[in-house]
Coordinates of C-alpha atoms and ligand atoms in Angstrom, one line a residue:
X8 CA 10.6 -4.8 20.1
X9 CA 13.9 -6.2 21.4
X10 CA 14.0 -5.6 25.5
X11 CA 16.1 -2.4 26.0
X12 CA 15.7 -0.3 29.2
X13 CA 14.7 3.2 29.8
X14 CA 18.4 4.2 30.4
X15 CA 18.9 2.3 27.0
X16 CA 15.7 4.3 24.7
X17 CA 16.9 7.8 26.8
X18 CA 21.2 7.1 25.6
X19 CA 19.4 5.9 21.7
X20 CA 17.1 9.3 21.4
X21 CA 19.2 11.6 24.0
X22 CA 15.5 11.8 25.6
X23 CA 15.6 13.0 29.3
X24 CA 13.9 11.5 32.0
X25 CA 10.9 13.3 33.9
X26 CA 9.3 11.5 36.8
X27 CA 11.3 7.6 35.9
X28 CA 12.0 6.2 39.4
X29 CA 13.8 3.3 37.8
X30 CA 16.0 4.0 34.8
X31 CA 16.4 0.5 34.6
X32 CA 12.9 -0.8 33.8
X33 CA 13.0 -2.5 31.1
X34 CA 10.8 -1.7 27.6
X35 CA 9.5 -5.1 26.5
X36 CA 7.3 -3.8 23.7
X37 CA 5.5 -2.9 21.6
X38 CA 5.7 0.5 20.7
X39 CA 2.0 1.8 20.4
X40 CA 0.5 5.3 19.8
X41 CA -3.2 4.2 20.7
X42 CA -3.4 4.0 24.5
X43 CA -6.0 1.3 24.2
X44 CA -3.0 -1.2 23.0
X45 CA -0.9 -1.0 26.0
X46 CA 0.3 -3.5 27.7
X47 CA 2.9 -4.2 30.3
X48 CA 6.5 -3.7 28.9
X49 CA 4.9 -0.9 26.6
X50 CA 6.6 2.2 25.2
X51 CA 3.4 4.8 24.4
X52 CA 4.7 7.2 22.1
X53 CA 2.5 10.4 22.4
X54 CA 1.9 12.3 19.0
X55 CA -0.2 15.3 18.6
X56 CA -3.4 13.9 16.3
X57 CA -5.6 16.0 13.9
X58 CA -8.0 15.9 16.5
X59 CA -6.6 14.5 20.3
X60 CA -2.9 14.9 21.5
X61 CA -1.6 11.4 23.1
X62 CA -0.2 13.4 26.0
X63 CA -4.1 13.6 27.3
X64 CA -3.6 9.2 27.0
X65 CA -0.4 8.9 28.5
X66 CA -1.3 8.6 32.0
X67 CA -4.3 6.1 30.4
X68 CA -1.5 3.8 28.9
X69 CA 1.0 3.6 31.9
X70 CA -2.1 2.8 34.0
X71 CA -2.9 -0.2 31.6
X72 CA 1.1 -1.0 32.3
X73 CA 3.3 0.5 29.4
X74 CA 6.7 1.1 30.7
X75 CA 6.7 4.8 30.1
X76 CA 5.7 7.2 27.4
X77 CA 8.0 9.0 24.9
X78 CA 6.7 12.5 24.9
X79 CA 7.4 15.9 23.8
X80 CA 6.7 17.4 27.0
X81 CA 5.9 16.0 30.4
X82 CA 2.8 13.7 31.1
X83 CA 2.8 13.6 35.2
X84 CA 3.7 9.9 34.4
X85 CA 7.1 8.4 33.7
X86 CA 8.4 9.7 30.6
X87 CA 11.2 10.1 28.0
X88 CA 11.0 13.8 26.9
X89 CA 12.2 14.5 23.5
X90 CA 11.8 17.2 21.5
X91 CA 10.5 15.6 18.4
X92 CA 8.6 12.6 19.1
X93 CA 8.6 10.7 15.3
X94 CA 12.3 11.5 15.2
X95 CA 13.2 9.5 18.7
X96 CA 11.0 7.0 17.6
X97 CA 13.2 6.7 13.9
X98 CA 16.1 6.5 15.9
X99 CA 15.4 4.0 18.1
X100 CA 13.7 2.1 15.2
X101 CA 17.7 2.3 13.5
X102 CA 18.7 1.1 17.2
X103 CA 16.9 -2.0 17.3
X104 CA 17.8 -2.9 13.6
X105 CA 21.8 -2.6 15.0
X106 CA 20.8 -5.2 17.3
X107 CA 19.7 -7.4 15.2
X108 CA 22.4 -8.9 12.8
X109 CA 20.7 -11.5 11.8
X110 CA 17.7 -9.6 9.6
X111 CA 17.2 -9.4 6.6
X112 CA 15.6 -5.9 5.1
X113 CA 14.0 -5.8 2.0
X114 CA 12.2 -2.4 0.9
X115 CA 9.4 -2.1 -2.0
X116 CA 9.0 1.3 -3.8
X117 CA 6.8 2.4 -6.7
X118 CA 4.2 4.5 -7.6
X119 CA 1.4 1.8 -7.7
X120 CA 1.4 -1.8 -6.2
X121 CA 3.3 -1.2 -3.1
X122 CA 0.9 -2.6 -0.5
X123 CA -0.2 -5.4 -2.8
X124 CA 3.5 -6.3 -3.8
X125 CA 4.4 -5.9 -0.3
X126 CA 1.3 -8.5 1.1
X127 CA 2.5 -10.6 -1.4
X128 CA 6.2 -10.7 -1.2
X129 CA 5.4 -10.9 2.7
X130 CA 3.1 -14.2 2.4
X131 CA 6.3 -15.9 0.5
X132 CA 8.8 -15.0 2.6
X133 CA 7.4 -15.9 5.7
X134 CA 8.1 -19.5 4.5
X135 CA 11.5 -18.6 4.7
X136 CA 11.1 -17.5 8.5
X137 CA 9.8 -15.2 11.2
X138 CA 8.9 -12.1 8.5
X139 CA 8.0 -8.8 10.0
X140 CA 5.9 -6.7 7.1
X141 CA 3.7 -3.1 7.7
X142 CA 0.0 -3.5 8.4
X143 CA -2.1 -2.1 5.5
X144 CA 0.3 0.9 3.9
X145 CA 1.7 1.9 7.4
X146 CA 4.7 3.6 6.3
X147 CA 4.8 6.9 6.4
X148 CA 7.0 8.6 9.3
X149 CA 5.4 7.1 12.1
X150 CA 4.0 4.0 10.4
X151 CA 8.0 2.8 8.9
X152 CA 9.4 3.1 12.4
X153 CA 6.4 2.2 14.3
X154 CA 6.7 -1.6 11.9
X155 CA 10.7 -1.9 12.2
X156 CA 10.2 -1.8 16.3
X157 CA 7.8 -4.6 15.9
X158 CA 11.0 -7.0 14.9
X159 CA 12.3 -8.6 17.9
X160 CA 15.3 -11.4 18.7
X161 CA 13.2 -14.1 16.5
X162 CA 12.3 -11.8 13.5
X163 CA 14.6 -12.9 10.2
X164 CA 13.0 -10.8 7.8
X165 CA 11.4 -7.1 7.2
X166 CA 9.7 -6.4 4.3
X167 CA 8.6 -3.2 4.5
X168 CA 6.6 -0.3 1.8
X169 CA 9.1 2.9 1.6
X170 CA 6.8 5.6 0.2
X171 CA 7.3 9.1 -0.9
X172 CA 5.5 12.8 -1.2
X173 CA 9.4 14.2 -2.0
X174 CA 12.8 13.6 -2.4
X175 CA 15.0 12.2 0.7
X176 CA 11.9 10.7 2.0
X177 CA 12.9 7.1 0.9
X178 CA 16.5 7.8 1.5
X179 CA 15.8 8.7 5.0
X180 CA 13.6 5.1 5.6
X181 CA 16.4 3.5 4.3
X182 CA 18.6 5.1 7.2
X183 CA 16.1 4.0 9.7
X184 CA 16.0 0.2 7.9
X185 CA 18.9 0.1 6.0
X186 CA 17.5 -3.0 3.1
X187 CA 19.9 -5.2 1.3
X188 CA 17.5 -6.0 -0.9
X189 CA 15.0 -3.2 -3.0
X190 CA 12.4 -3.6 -5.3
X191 CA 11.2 -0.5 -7.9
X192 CA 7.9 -1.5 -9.3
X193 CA 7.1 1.9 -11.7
X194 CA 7.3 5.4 -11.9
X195 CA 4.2 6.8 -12.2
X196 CA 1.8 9.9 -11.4
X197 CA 1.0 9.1 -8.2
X198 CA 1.5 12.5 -6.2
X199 CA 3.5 13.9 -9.3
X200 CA 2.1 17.0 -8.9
X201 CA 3.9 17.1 -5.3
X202 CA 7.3 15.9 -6.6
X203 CA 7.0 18.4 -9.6
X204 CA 7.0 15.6 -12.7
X205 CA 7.7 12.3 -13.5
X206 CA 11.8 12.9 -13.8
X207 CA 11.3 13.8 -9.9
X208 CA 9.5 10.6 -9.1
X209 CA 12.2 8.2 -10.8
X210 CA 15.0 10.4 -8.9
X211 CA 13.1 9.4 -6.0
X212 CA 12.1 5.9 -6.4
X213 CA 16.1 5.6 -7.5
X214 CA 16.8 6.1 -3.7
X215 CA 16.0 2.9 -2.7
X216 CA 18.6 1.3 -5.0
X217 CA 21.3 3.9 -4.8
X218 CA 21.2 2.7 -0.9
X219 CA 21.5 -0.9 -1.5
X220 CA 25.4 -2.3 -0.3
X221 CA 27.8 -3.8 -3.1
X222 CA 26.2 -7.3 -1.6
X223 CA 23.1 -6.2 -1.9
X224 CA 20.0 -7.2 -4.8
X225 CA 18.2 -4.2 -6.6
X226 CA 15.1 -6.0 -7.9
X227 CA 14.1 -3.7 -11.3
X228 CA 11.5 -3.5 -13.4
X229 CA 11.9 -4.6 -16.9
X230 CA 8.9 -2.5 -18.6
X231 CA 9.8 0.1 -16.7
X232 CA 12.8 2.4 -19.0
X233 CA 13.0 4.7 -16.0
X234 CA 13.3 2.0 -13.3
X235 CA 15.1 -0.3 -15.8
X236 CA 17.5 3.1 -15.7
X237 CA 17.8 3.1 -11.9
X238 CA 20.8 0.2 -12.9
X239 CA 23.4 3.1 -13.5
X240 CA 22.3 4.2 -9.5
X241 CA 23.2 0.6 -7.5
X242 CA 25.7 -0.9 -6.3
X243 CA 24.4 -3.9 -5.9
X244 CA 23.4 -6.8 -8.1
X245 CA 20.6 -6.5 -10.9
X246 CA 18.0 -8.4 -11.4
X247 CA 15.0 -7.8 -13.3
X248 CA 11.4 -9.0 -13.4
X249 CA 8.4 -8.1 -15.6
X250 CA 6.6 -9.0 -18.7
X251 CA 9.4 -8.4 -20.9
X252 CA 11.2 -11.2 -22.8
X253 CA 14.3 -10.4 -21.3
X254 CA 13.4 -9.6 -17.7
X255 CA 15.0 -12.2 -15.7
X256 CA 11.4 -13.3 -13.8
X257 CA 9.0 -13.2 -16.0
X258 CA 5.7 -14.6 -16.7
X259 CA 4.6 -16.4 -19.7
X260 CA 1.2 -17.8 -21.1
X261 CA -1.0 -14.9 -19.0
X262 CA -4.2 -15.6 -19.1
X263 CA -7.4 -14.5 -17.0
X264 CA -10.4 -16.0 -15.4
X265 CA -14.0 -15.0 -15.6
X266 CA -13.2 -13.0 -12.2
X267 CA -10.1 -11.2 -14.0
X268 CA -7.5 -13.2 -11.9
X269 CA -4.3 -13.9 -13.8
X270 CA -2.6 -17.6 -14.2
X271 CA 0.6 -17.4 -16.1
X272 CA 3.6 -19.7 -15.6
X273 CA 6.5 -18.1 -13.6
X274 CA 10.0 -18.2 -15.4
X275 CA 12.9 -18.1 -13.7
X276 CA 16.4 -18.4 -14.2
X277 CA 16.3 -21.2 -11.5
X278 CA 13.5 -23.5 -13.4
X279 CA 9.5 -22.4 -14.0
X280 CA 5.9 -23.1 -12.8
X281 CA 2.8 -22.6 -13.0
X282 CA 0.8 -20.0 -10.5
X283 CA -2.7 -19.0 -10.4
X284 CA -3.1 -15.8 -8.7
X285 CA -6.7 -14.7 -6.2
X286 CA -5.9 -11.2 -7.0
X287 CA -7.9 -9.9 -9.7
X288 CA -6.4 -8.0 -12.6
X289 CA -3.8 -8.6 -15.0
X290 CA -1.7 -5.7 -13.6
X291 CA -1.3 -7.7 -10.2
X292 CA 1.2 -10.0 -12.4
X293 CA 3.8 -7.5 -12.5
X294 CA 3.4 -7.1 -8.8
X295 CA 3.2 -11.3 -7.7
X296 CA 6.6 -11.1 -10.2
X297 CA 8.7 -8.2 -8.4
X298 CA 7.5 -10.6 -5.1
X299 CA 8.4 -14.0 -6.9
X300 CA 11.7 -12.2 -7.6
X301 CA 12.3 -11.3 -4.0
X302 CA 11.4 -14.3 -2.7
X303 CA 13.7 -16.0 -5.5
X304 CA 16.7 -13.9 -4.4
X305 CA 16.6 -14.6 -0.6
X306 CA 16.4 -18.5 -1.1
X307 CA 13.2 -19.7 -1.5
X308 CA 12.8 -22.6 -4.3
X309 CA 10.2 -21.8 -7.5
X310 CA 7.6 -24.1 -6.8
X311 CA 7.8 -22.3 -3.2
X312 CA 7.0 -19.6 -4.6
X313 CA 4.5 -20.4 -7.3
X314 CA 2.6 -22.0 -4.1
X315 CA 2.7 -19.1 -2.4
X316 CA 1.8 -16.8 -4.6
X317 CA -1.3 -19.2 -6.0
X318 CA -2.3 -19.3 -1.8
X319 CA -2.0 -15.3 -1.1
X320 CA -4.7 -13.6 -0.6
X321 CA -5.1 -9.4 -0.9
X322 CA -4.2 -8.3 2.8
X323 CA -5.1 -4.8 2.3
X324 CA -8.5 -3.4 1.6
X325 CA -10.5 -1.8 -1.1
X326 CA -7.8 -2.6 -4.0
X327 CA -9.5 -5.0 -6.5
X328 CA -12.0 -6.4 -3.8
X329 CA -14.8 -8.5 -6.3
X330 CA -17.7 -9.5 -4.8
X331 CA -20.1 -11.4 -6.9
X332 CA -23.5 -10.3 -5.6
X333 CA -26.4 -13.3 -5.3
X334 CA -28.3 -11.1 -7.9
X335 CA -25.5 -12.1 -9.8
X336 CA -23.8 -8.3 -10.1
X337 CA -20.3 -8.0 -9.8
X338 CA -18.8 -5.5 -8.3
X339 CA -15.4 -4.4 -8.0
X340 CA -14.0 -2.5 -5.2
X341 CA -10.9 -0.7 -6.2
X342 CA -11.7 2.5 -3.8
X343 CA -8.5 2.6 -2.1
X344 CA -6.7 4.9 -3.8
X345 CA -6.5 6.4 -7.8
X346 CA -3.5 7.1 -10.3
X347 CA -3.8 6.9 -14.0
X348 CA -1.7 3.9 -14.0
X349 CA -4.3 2.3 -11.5
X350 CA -7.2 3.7 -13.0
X351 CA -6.0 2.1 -17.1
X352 CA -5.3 -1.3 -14.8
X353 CA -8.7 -0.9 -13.0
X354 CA -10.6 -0.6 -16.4
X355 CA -8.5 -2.5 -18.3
X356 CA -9.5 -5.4 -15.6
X357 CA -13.4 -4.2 -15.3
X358 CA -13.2 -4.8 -19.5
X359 CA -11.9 -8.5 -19.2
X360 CA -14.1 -9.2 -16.7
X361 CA -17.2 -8.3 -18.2
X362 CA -16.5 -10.3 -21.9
X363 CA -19.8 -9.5 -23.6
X364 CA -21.7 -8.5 -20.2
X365 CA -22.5 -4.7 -19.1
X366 CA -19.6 -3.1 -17.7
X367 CA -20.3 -0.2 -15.3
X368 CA -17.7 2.5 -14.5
X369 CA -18.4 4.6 -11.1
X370 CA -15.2 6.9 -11.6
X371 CA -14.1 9.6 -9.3
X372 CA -11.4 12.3 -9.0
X373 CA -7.7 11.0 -9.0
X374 CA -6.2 13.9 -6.7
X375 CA -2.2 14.9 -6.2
X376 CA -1.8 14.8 -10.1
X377 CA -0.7 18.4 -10.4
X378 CA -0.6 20.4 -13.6
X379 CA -1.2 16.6 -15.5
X380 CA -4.5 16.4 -13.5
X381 CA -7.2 17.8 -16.4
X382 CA -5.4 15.5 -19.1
X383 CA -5.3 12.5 -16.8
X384 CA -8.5 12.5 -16.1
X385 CA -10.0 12.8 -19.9
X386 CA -7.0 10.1 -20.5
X387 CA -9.4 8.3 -17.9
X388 CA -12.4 9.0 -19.8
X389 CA -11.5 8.1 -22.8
X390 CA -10.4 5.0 -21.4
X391 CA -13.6 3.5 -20.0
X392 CA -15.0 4.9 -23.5
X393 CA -13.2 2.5 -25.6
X394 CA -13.6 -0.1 -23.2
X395 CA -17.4 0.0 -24.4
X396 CA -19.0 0.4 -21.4
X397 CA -23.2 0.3 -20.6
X398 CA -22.6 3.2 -18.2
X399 CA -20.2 5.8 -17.1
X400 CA -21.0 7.5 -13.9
X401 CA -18.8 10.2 -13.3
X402 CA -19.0 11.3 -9.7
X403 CA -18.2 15.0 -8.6
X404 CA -16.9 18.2 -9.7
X405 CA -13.2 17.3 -9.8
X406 CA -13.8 14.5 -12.1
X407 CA -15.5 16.5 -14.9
X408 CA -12.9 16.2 -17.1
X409 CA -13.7 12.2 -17.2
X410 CA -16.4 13.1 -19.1
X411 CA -14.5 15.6 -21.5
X412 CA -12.3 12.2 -22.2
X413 CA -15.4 9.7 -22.5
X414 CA -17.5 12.3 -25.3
X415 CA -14.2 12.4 -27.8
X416 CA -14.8 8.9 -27.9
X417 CA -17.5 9.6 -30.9
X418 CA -17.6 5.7 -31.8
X419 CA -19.2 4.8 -27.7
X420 CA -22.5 5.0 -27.6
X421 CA -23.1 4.2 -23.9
X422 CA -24.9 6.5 -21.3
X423 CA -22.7 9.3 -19.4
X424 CA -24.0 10.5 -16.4
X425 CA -22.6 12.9 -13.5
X426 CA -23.7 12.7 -10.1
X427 CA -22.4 15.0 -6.9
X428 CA -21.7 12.7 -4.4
X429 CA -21.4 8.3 -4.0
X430 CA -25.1 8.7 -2.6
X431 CA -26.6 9.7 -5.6
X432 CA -24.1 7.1 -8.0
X433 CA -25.8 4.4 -5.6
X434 CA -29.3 6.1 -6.9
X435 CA -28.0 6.0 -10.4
X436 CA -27.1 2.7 -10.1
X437 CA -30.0 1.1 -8.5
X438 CA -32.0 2.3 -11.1
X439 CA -29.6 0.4 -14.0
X440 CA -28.1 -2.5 -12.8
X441 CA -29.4 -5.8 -13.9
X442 CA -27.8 -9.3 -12.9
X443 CA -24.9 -10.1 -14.7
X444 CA -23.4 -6.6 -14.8
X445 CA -20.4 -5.6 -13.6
X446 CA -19.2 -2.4 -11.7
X447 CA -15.9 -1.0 -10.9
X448 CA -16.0 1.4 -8.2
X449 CA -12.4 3.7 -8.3
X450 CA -11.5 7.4 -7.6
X451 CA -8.9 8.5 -4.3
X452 CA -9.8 7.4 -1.1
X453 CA -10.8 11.3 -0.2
X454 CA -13.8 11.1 -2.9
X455 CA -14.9 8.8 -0.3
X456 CA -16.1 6.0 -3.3
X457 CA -16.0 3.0 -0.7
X458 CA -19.3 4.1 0.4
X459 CA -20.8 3.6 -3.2
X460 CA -18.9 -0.1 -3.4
X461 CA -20.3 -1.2 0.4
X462 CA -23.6 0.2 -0.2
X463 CA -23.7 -2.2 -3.5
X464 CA -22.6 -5.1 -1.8
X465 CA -24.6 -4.8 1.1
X466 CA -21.7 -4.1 3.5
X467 CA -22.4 0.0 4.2
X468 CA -24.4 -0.7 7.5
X469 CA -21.7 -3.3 8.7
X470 CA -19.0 -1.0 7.8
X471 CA -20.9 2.3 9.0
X472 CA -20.8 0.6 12.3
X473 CA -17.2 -0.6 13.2
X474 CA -16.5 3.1 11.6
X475 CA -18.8 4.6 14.6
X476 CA -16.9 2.1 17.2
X477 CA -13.8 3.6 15.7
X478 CA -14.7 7.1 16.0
X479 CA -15.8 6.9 19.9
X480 CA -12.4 5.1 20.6
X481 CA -10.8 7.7 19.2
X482 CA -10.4 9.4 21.7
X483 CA -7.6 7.1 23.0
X484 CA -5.6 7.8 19.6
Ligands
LIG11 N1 1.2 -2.8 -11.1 C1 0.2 -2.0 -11.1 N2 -0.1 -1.1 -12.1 C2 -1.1 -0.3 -12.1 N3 -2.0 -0.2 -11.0 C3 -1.7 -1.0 -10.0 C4 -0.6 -1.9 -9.9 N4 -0.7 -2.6 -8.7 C5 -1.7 -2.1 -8.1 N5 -2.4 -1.1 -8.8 C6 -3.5 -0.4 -8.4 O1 -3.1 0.7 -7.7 C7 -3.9 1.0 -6.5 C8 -3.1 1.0 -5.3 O2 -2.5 -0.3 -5.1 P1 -1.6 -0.6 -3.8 O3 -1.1 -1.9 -3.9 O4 -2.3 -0.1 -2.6 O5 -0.4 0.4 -4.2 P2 0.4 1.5 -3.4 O6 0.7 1.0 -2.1 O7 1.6 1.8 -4.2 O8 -0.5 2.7 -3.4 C9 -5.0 0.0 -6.6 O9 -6.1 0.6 -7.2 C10 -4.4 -1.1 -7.4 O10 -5.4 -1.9 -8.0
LIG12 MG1 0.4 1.7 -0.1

């Protein structure tokens, strides 16, 4: 964070000061909500968690030399008392972007490929300069603030992942980090059973352009009618990406690997080249050409960015992770999250992988979907049917319907299965899998599928561990 003192953050959030002998101690940074972070010149923010409230920590954190704590009530340590603690923390977040002239914001929206567009756009622009972009999908209302305070004096850009359960939500990070520049991957289903239908999701997305300034870049996508529509709701300049002919940035010749990763030549209007992506999946070009596009926009040359995007890596976890197994299975690790626009990329991917090899599909519930939910899910089914997999394994109650989808399919002849829980799709599994085959793993991260994908790839007991480490430092949350 930029230096401001505690007179400064208590003017910015209209906090009052309980037990600060010096209102002129200055806040160095960073901002943290785990008491185990702090570090001299740190601000501890104390939120109430699902299971600890930071106000036990606060006395923790100004012991291990944070500044002071933002609190709701007082701590017996120096504190800036507010009554809401996420909405000080916004507007001292807007504070520190006033401050800082020279930054650039750019903001991704969409209903899948945020975190992966955003880790990609990220790794380009930080050849431009000093980038600031979320950790994993941090950016909900304490994540979005939490990354703009990380920008500081040296920081030229933020690229940051606006997300939404409801309307105003993306508006209102837009007021915190007001972007010049915003890219609208898709509307899609994800949580359109929250926003009440897919006309609600695009009026939602839409607030990320309808915020952009006159000088600003909306960054559309082509395929996309409804964010192609979102046009009529900007101010700013237009430019569109995607696999369309007449998107500006587009890719041509698309072609995959054995592991499912795309190469493709970029098009631009500034000149072409050619990229080979390490993501897997052929939906991951649309997102490395809403990042190209970005990039594009805030100066950096195309073979820059063809470089780039051939060097970046998937920052985030569990999306597409492929591990080749020394058995010689695959397996795909797509865990993170479910929509039915991920779940067609995920199977369209696990089908060009596998190119005359078994193809496995563990598939769990997609949650969030609303009234679309049962259909979605045979949609799914069916799927993963005409994909010809070996095996379907359809894991838990809520993903019944799956099935439904996969037995209209009366020309696949593979073997349907439904299990309870990931344990007993590991069982399944051990008992079928052969070397060569390949295995996606997908559902919503609450099904929990991770644990069938680590326990394939050996990784359960690591990862069961640095879970356990995390769950006993918890308490410092
Ligand atoms: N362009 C896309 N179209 C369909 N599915 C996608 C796309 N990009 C990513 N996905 C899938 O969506 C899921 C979430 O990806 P992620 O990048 O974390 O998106 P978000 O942050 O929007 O949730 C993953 O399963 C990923 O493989
Ligand atoms: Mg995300």
């Amino acid at each position: 964070m930029i230096p401001l003192s505690l007179a400064d953050i208590a003017q910015i959030t209209g906090a009052r000061l309980d037990l600060v002998p010096d209102p002129g101690v200055t806040v160095t940074g960073p901002v943290i909500i785990d008491s185990r972070s702090a570090s001299p010149g740190a601000l501890f923010a104390a939120l109430p968690g699902e299971r600890v409230d930071g106000h036990d920590f606060a006395s923790a954190a100004v012991a291990a030399g944070a500044a002071a704590v933002l609190a709701s009530r007082p701590a017996g340590v120096p504190a800036l008392i507010v009554p809401d603690v996420p909405a000080a923390m916004a507007m001292l977040a807007r504070a520190v972007v006033d401050r800082l002239p020279g930054l650039t914001i750019a903001g991704i929206t969409g209903s899948a490929g945020k975190t992966t567009t955003k880790d990609l756009a990220a790794q380009l622009v930080e050849r431009l300069g000093p980038t600031v972009a979320p950790h994993g999908s941090y950016n909900n209302e304490i994540g979005h603030p939490l990354t703009v305070l990380r920008a500081t004096a040296a920081t030229r850009y933020l690229v940051l992942e606006l997300s939404a359960r409801g309307a105003g939500h993306i508006a209102r990070q837009c007021e915190i980090a007001p972007p010049s520049f915003g890219v609208v991957l898709c509307v899609g289903h994800a949580h359109a059973g929250e926003f009440g239908g897919l006309a609600e999701v695009a009026r939602a997305k839409g607030e990320l352009p309808a915020a952009l300034p006159p000088d600003g870049v909306a960054l559309l996508n082509a395929d996309d009618p409804r964010v192609l529509a979102m046009a009529g709701r900007t101010a700013a300049r237009v430019v569109t990406f995607g696999r369309a002919a007449q998107a500006a940035v587009r890719a041509e010749q698309v072609r995959l690997d054995d592991l499912g990763r795309p190469a493709f030549t970029l098009v631009t209007p500034a000149g072409s080249a050619p990229v080979r992506l390490r993501l897997h999946g052929e939906h991951n070009v649309v997102n490395a050409l809403a990042a190209a596009a970005l990039a594009g926009e805030l100066g950096l040359d195309v073979p820059a960015v063809a470089d780039g995007l051939s060097a970046a890596t998937a920052r985030s976890k569990w999306r597409m992770e492929v591990t080749v197994r020394p058995d010689g299975v695959t397996v795909i690790n797509d865990a993170y999250n479910a929509s039915p626009e991920a779940m067609a990329a995920a199977i369209g991917t696990l089908a060009a992988m596998a190119r005359g090899r078994r193809a496995f599909a563990v598939l769990g519930p997609m949650y969030e979907l609303g009234g679309e939910s049962r259909a979605c899910h045979e949609e799914a089914g069916g799927l993963a049917a005409r994909a010809g997999v070996a095996g379907l394994i359809v894991v838990g109650e809520d993903a019944a319907p799956i099935l439904t989808g996969a037995k209209a399919q009366h020309s696949w002849h593979g073997e349907m299965l439904a299990v309870p829980d990931p344990a007993a799709a590991v069982e399944a599994l051990g008992a079928r899998l052969a070397p060569g085959d390949v295995v996606l793993v997908k559902a919503s991260r609450a099904a929990g599928l991770e644990r069938v994908a680590l326990a394939l790839t050996g990784e359960a007991q690591a990862e069961e561990a640095r879970a356990g480490q995390a769950r006993a430092g918890e308490a410092g949350q």
